[in-house]
Coordinates of N, CA, C and O and ligand atoms in Angstrom, one line a residue:
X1385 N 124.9 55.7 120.5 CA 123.6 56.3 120.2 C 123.7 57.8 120.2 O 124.0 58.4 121.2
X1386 N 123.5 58.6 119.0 CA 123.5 60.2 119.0 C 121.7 60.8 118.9 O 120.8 60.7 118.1
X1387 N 121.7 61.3 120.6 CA 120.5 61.8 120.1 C 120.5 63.6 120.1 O 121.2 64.4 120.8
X1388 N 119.4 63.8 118.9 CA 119.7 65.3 118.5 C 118.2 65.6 119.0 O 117.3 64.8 119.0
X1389 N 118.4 67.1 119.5 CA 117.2 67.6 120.3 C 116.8 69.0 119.2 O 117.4 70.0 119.3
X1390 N 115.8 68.9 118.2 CA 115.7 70.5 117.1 C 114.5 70.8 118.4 O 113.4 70.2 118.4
X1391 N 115.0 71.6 119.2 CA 114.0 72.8 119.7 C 113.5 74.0 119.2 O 114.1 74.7 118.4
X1392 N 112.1 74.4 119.7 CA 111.4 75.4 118.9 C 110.0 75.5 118.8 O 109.4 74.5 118.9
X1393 N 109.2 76.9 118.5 CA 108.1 76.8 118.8 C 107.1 76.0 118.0 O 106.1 75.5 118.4
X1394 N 107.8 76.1 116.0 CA 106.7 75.5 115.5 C 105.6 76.1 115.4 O 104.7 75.4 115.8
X1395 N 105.4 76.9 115.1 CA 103.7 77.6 115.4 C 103.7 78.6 113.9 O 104.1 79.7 113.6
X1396 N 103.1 77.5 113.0 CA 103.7 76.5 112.8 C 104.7 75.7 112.1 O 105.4 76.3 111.3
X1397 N 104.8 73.8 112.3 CA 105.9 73.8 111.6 C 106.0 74.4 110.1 O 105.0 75.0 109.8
X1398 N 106.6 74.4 109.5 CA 107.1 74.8 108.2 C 108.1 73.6 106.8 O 109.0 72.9 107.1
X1399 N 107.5 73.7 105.5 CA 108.5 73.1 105.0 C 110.1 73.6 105.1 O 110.9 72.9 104.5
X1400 N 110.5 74.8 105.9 CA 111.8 75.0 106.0 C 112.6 73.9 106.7 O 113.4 73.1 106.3
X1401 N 111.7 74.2 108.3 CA 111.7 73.4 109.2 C 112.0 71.4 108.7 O 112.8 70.5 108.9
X1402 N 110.9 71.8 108.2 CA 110.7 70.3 107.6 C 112.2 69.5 106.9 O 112.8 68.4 107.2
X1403 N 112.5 70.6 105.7 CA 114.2 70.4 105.6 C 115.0 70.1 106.4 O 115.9 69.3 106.0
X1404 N 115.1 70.5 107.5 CA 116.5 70.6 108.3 C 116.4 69.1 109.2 O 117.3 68.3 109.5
X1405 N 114.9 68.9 109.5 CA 114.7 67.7 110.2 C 115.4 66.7 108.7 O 116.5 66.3 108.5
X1406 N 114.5 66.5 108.2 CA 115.2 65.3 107.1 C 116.7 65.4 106.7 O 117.3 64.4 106.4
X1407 N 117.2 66.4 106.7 CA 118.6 66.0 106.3 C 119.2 66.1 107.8 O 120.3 65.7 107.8
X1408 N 118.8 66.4 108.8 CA 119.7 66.0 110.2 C 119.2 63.9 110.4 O 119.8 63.2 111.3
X1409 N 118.8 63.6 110.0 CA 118.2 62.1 109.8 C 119.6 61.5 110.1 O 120.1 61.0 111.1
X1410 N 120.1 61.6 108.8 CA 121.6 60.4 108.5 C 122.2 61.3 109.6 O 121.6 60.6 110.4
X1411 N 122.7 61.9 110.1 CA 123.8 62.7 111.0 C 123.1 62.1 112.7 O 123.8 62.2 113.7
X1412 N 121.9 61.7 112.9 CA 121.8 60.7 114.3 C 121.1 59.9 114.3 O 120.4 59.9 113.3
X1413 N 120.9 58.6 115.4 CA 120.2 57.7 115.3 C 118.6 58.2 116.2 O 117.7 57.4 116.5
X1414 N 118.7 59.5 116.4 CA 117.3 59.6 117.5 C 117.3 61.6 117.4 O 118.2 62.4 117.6
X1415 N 116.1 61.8 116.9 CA 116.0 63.5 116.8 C 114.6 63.0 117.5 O 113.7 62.1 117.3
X1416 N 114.8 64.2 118.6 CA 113.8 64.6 119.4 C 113.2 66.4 119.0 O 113.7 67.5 119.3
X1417 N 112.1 66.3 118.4 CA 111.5 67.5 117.7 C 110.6 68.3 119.3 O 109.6 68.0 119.8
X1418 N 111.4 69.2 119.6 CA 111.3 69.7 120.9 C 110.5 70.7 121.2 O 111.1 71.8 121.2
X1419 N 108.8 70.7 121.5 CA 108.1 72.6 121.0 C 108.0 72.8 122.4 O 107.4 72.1 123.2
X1420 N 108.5 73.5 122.4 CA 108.9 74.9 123.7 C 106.8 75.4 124.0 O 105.8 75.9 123.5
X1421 N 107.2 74.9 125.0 CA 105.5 75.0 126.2 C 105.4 77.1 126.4 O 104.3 77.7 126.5
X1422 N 106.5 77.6 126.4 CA 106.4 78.8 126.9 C 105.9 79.8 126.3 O 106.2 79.8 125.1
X1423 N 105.1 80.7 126.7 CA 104.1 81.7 126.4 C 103.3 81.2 125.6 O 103.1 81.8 124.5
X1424 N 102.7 79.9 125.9 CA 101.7 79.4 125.1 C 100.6 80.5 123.9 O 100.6 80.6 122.7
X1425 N 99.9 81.0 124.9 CA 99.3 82.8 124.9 C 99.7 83.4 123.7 O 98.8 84.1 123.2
X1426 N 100.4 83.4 123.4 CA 101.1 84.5 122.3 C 100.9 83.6 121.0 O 100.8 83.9 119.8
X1427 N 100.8 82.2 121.6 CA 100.8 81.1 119.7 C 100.0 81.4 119.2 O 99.2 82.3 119.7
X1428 N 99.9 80.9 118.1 CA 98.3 80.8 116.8 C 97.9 80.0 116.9 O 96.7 79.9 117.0
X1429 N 98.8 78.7 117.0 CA 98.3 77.3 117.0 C 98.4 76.7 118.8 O 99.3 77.3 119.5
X1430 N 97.9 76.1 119.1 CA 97.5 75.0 120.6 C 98.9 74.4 120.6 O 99.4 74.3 119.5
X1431 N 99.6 74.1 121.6 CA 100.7 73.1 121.8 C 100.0 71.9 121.2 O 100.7 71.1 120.6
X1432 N 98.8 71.6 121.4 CA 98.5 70.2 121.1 C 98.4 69.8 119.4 O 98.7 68.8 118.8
X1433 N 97.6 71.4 118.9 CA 98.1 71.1 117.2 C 99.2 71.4 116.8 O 99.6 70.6 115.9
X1434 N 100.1 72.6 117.3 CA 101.6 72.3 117.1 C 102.1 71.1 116.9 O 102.7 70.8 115.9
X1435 N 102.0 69.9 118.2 CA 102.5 68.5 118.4 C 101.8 67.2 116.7 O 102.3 66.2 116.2
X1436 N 101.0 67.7 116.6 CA 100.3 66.9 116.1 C 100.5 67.2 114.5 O 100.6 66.2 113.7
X1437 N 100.5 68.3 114.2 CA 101.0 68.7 112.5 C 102.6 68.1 112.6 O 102.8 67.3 111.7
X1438 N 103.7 68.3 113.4 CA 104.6 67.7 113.4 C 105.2 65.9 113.3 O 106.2 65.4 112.7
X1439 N 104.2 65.5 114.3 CA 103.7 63.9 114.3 C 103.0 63.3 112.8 O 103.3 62.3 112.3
X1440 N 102.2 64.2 112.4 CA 101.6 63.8 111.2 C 102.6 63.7 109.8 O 102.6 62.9 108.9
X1441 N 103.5 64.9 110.1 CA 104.4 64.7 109.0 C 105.4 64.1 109.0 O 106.2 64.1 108.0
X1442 N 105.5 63.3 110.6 CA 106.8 62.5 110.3 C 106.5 61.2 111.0 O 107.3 60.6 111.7
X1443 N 105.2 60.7 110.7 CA 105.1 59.7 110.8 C 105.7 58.5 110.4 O 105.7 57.4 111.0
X1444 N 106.3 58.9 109.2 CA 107.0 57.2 108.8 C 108.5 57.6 108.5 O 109.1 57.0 107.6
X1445 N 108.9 58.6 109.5 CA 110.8 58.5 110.1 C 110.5 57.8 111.2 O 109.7 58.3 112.0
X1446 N 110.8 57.1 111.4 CA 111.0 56.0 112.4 C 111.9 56.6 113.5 O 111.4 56.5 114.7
X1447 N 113.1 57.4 113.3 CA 114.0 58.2 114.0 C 113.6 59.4 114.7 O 114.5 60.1 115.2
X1448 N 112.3 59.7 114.7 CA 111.9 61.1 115.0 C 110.6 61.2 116.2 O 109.4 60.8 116.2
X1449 N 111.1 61.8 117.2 CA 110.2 61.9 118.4 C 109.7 63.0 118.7 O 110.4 64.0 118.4
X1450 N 108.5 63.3 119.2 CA 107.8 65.1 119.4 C 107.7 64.8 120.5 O 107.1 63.7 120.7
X1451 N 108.5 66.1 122.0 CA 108.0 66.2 122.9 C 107.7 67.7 123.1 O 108.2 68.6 122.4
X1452 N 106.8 68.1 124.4 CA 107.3 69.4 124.4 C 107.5 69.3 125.6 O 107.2 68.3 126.3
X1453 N 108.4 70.7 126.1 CA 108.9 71.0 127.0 C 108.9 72.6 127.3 O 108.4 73.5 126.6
X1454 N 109.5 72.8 128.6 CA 109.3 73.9 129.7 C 110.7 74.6 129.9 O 111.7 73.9 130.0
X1455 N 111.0 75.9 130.0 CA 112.4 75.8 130.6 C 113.6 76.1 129.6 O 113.8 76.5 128.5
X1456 N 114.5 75.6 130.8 CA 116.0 75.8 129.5 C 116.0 75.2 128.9 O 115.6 74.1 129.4
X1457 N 116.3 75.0 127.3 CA 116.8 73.7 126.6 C 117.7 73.0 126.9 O 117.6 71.8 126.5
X1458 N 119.0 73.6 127.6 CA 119.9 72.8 128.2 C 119.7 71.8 129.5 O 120.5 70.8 129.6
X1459 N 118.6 72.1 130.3 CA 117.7 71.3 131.3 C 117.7 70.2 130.2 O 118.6 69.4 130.0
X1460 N 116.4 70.5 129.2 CA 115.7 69.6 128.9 C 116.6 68.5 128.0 O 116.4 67.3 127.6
X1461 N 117.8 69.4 127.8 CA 119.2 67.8 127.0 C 119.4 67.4 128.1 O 119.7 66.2 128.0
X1462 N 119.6 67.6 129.2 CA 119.9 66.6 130.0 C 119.0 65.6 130.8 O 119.3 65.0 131.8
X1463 N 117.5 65.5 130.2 CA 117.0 65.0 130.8 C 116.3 64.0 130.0 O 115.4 63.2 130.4
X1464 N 117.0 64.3 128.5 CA 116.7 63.0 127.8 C 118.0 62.8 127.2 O 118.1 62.3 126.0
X1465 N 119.1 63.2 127.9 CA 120.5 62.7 127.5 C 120.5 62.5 126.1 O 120.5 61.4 125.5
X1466 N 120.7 64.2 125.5 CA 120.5 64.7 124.4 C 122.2 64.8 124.0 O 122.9 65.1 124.9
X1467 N 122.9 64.6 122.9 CA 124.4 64.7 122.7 C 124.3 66.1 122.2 O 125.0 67.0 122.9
X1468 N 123.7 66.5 121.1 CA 123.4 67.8 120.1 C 122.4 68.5 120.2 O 121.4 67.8 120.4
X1469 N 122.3 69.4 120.2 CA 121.2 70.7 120.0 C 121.0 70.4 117.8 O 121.9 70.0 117.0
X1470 N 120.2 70.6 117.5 CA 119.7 70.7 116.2 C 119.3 72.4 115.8 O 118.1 72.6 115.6
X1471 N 119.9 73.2 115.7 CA 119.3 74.3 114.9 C 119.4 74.9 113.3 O 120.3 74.4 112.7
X1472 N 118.6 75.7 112.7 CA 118.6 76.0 111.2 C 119.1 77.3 111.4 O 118.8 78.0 112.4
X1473 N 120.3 77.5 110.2 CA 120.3 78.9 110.3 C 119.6 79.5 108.4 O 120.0 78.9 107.5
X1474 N 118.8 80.6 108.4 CA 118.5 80.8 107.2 C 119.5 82.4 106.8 O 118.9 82.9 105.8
X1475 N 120.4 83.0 107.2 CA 121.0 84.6 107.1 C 121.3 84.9 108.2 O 120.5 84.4 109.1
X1476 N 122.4 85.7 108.6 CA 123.2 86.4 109.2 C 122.8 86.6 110.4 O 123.6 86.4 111.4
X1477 N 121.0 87.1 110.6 CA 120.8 87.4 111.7 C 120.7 86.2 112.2 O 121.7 85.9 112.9
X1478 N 119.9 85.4 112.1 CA 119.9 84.0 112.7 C 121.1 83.2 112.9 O 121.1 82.1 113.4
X1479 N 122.5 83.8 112.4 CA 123.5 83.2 113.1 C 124.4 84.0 114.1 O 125.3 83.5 114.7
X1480 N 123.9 85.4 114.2 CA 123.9 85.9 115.0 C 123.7 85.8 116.5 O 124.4 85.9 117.6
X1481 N 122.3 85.6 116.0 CA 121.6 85.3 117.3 C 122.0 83.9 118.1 O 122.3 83.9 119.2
X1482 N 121.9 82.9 117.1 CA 122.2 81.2 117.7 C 124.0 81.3 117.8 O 124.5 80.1 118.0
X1483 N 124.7 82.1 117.7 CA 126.2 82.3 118.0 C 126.1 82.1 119.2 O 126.5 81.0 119.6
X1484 N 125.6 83.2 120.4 CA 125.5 83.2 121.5 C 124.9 82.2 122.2 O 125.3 81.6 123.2
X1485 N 123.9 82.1 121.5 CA 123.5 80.9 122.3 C 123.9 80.0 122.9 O 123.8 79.6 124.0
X1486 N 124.8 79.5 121.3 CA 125.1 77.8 121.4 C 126.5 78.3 122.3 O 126.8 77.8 123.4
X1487 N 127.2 79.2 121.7 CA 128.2 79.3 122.8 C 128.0 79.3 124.4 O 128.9 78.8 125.1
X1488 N 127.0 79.8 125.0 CA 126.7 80.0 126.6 C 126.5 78.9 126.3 O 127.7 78.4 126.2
X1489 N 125.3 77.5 126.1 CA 125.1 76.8 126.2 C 125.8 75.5 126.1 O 125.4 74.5 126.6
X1490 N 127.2 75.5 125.4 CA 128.3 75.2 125.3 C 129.4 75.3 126.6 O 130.3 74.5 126.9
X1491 N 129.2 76.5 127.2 CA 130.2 77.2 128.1 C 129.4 76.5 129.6 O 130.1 76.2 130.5
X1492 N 127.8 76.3 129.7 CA 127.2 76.2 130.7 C 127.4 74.5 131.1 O 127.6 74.0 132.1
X1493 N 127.2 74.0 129.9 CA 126.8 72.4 130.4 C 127.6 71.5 129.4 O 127.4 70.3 129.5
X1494 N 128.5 72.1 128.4 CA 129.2 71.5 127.1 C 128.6 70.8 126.0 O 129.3 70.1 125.3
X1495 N 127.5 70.9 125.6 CA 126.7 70.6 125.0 C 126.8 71.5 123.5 O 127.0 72.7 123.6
X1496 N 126.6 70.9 122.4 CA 127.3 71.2 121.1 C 126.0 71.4 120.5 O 125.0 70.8 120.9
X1497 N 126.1 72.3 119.6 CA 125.0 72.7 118.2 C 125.4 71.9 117.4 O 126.5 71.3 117.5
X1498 N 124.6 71.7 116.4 CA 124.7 71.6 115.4 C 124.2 72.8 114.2 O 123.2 73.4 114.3
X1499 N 124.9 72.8 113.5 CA 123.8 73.8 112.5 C 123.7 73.3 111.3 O 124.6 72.6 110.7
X1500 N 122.2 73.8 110.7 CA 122.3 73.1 109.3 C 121.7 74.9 108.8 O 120.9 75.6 109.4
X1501 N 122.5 75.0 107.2 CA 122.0 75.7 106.5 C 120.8 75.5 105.6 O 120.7 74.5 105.0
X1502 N 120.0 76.1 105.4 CA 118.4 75.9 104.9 C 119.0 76.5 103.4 O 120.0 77.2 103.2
X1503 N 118.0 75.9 102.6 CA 118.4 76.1 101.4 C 117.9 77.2 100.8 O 116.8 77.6 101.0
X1504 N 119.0 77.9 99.8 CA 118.3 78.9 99.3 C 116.8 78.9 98.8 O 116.1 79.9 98.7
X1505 N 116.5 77.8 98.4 CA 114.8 77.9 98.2 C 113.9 78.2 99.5 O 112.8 78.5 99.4
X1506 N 114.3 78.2 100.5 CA 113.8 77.8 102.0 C 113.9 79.1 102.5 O 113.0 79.6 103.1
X1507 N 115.0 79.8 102.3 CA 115.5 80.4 103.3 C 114.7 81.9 104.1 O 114.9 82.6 105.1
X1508 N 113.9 81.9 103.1 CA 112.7 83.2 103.4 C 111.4 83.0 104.1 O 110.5 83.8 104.4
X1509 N 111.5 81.6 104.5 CA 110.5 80.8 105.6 C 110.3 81.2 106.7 O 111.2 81.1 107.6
X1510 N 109.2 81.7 106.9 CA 109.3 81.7 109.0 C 108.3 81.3 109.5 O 107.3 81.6 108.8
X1511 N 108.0 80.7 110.7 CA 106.4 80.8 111.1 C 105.7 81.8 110.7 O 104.8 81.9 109.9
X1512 N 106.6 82.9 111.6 CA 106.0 84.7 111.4 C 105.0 84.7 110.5 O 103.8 85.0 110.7
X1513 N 106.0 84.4 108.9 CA 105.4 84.6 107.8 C 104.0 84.2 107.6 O 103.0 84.8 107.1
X1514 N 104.1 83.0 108.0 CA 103.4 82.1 107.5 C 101.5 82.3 108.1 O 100.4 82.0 107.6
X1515 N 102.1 83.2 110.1 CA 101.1 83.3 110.5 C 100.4 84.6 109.8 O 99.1 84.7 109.7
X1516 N 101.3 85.9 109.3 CA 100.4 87.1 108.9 C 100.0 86.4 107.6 O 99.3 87.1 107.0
X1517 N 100.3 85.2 107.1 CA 99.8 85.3 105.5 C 98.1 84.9 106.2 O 97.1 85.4 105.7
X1518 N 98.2 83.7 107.7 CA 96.5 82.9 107.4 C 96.3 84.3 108.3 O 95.2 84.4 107.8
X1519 N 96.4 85.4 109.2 CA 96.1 86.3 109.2 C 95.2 87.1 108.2 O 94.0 87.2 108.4
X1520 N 95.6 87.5 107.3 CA 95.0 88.2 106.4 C 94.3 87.2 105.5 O 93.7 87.6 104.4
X1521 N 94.2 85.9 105.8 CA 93.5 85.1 104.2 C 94.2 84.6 103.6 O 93.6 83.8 102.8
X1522 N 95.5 84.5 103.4 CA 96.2 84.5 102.0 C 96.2 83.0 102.1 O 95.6 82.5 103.0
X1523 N 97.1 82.1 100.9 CA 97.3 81.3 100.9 C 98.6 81.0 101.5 O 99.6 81.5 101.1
X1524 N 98.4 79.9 102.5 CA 100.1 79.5 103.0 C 100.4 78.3 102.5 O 101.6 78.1 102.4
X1525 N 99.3 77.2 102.0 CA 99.4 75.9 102.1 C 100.9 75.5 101.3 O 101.4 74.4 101.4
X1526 N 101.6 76.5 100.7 CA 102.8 76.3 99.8 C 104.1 76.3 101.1 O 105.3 75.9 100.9
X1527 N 103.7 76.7 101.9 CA 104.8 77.1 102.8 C 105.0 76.1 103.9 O 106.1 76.0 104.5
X1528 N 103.8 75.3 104.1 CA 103.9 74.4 105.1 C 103.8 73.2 104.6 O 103.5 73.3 103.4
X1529 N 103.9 71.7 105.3 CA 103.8 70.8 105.1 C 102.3 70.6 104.9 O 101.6 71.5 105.3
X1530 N 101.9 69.6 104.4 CA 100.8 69.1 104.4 C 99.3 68.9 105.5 O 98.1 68.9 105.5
X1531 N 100.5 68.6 106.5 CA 99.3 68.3 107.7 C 98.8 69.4 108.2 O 97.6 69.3 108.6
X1532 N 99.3 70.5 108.3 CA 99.0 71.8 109.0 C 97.9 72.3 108.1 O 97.8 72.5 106.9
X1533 N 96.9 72.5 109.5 CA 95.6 73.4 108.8 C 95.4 74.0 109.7 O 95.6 73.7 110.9
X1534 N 94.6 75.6 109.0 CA 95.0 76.3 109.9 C 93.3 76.1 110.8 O 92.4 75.4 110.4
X1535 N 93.4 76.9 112.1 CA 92.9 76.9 113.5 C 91.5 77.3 113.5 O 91.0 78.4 113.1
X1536 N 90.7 76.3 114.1 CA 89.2 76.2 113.6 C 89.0 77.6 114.7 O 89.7 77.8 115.7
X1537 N 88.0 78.4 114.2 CA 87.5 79.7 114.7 C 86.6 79.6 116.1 O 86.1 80.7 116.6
Ligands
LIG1935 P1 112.4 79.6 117.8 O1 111.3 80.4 118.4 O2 113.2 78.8 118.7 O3 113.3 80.3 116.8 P2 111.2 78.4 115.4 O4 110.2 77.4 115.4 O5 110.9 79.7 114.8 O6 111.6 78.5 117.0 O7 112.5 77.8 114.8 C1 113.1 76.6 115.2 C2 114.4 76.4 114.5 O8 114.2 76.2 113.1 C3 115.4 77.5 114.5 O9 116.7 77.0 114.5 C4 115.2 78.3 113.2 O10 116.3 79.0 112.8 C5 114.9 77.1 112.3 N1 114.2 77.5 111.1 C6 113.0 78.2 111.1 N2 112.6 78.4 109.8 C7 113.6 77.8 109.0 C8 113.8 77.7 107.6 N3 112.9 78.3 106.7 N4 114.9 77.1 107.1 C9 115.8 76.5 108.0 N5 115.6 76.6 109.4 C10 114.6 77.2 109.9

């Protein structure tokens, strides 16, 4: 049994995101879609609508679980006896960044990344973005999946 843990805040998800989940599918039998509880405060969206735009859009992968969690990610693979970490990388910096990571996290508890590359259509995706666009008004609905609406006032 390979279970993959994609950690992250989601806030929110994204069709980028959305990609990496579906093509990590065939590569395990169990992906655990992982949104990180910390600095709640700082989200746009509620951990509970984070959880729930994600649930909605992967309702009929059979293979796909939403938990959130607290803490290290390396804790939380061992406490659903996680084999892989799941991350996207979209440019340089973001493999920058997840280099070290996966390496310490590798060096601490032996626990392996995975990485998947986002596709050049994708690859200009971020929450970030997504949150200055409903910030100002604009239209995001192109950027995210379906279920995500943005945050009653
Ligand atoms: P974090 O705060 O941990 O970076 P995010 O929700 O922003 O959480 O991202 C979670 C994961 O999804 C990261 O591995 C990130 O690189 C990846 N990701 C985010 N946007 C995209 C995208 N457009 N294409 C591919 N991967 C992405």
């Amino acid at each position: 049994m390979k279970r993959f843990i994609f950690p992250g805040s989601f806030d929110p998800i994204t069709i980028g995101h959305q990609e990496i989940i579906e093509r990590a599918l065939p590569l395990c039998d169990e992906l655990i879609i992982a949104v990180g509880k910390n600095s709640d405060k700082k989200n746009m969206f509620t951990l509970e609508d984070r959880i729930k735009f994600i649930k909605e859009t992967n309702k009929n992968n059979s293979k796909v679980f939403v938990e959130s969690y607290e803490g290290l990610t390396v804790d939380f693979c061992k406490k659903v006896n996680a084999n892989a970490i799941l991350r996207g990388l979209r440019n340089p910096a973001d493999f920058e960044f997840e280099k070290s990571v996966a390496q310490m996290n590798k060096k601490l508890t032996g626990i392996e990344t995975v990485f998947l590359l986002s596709s050049s259509t994708h690859s200009f995706i971020s929450s970030s973005i997504v949150r200055e666009i409903i910030n100002y008004d604009g239209d995001y609905t192109l950027l995210v999946p379906k279920a995500v609406r943005r945050r009653q006032a």
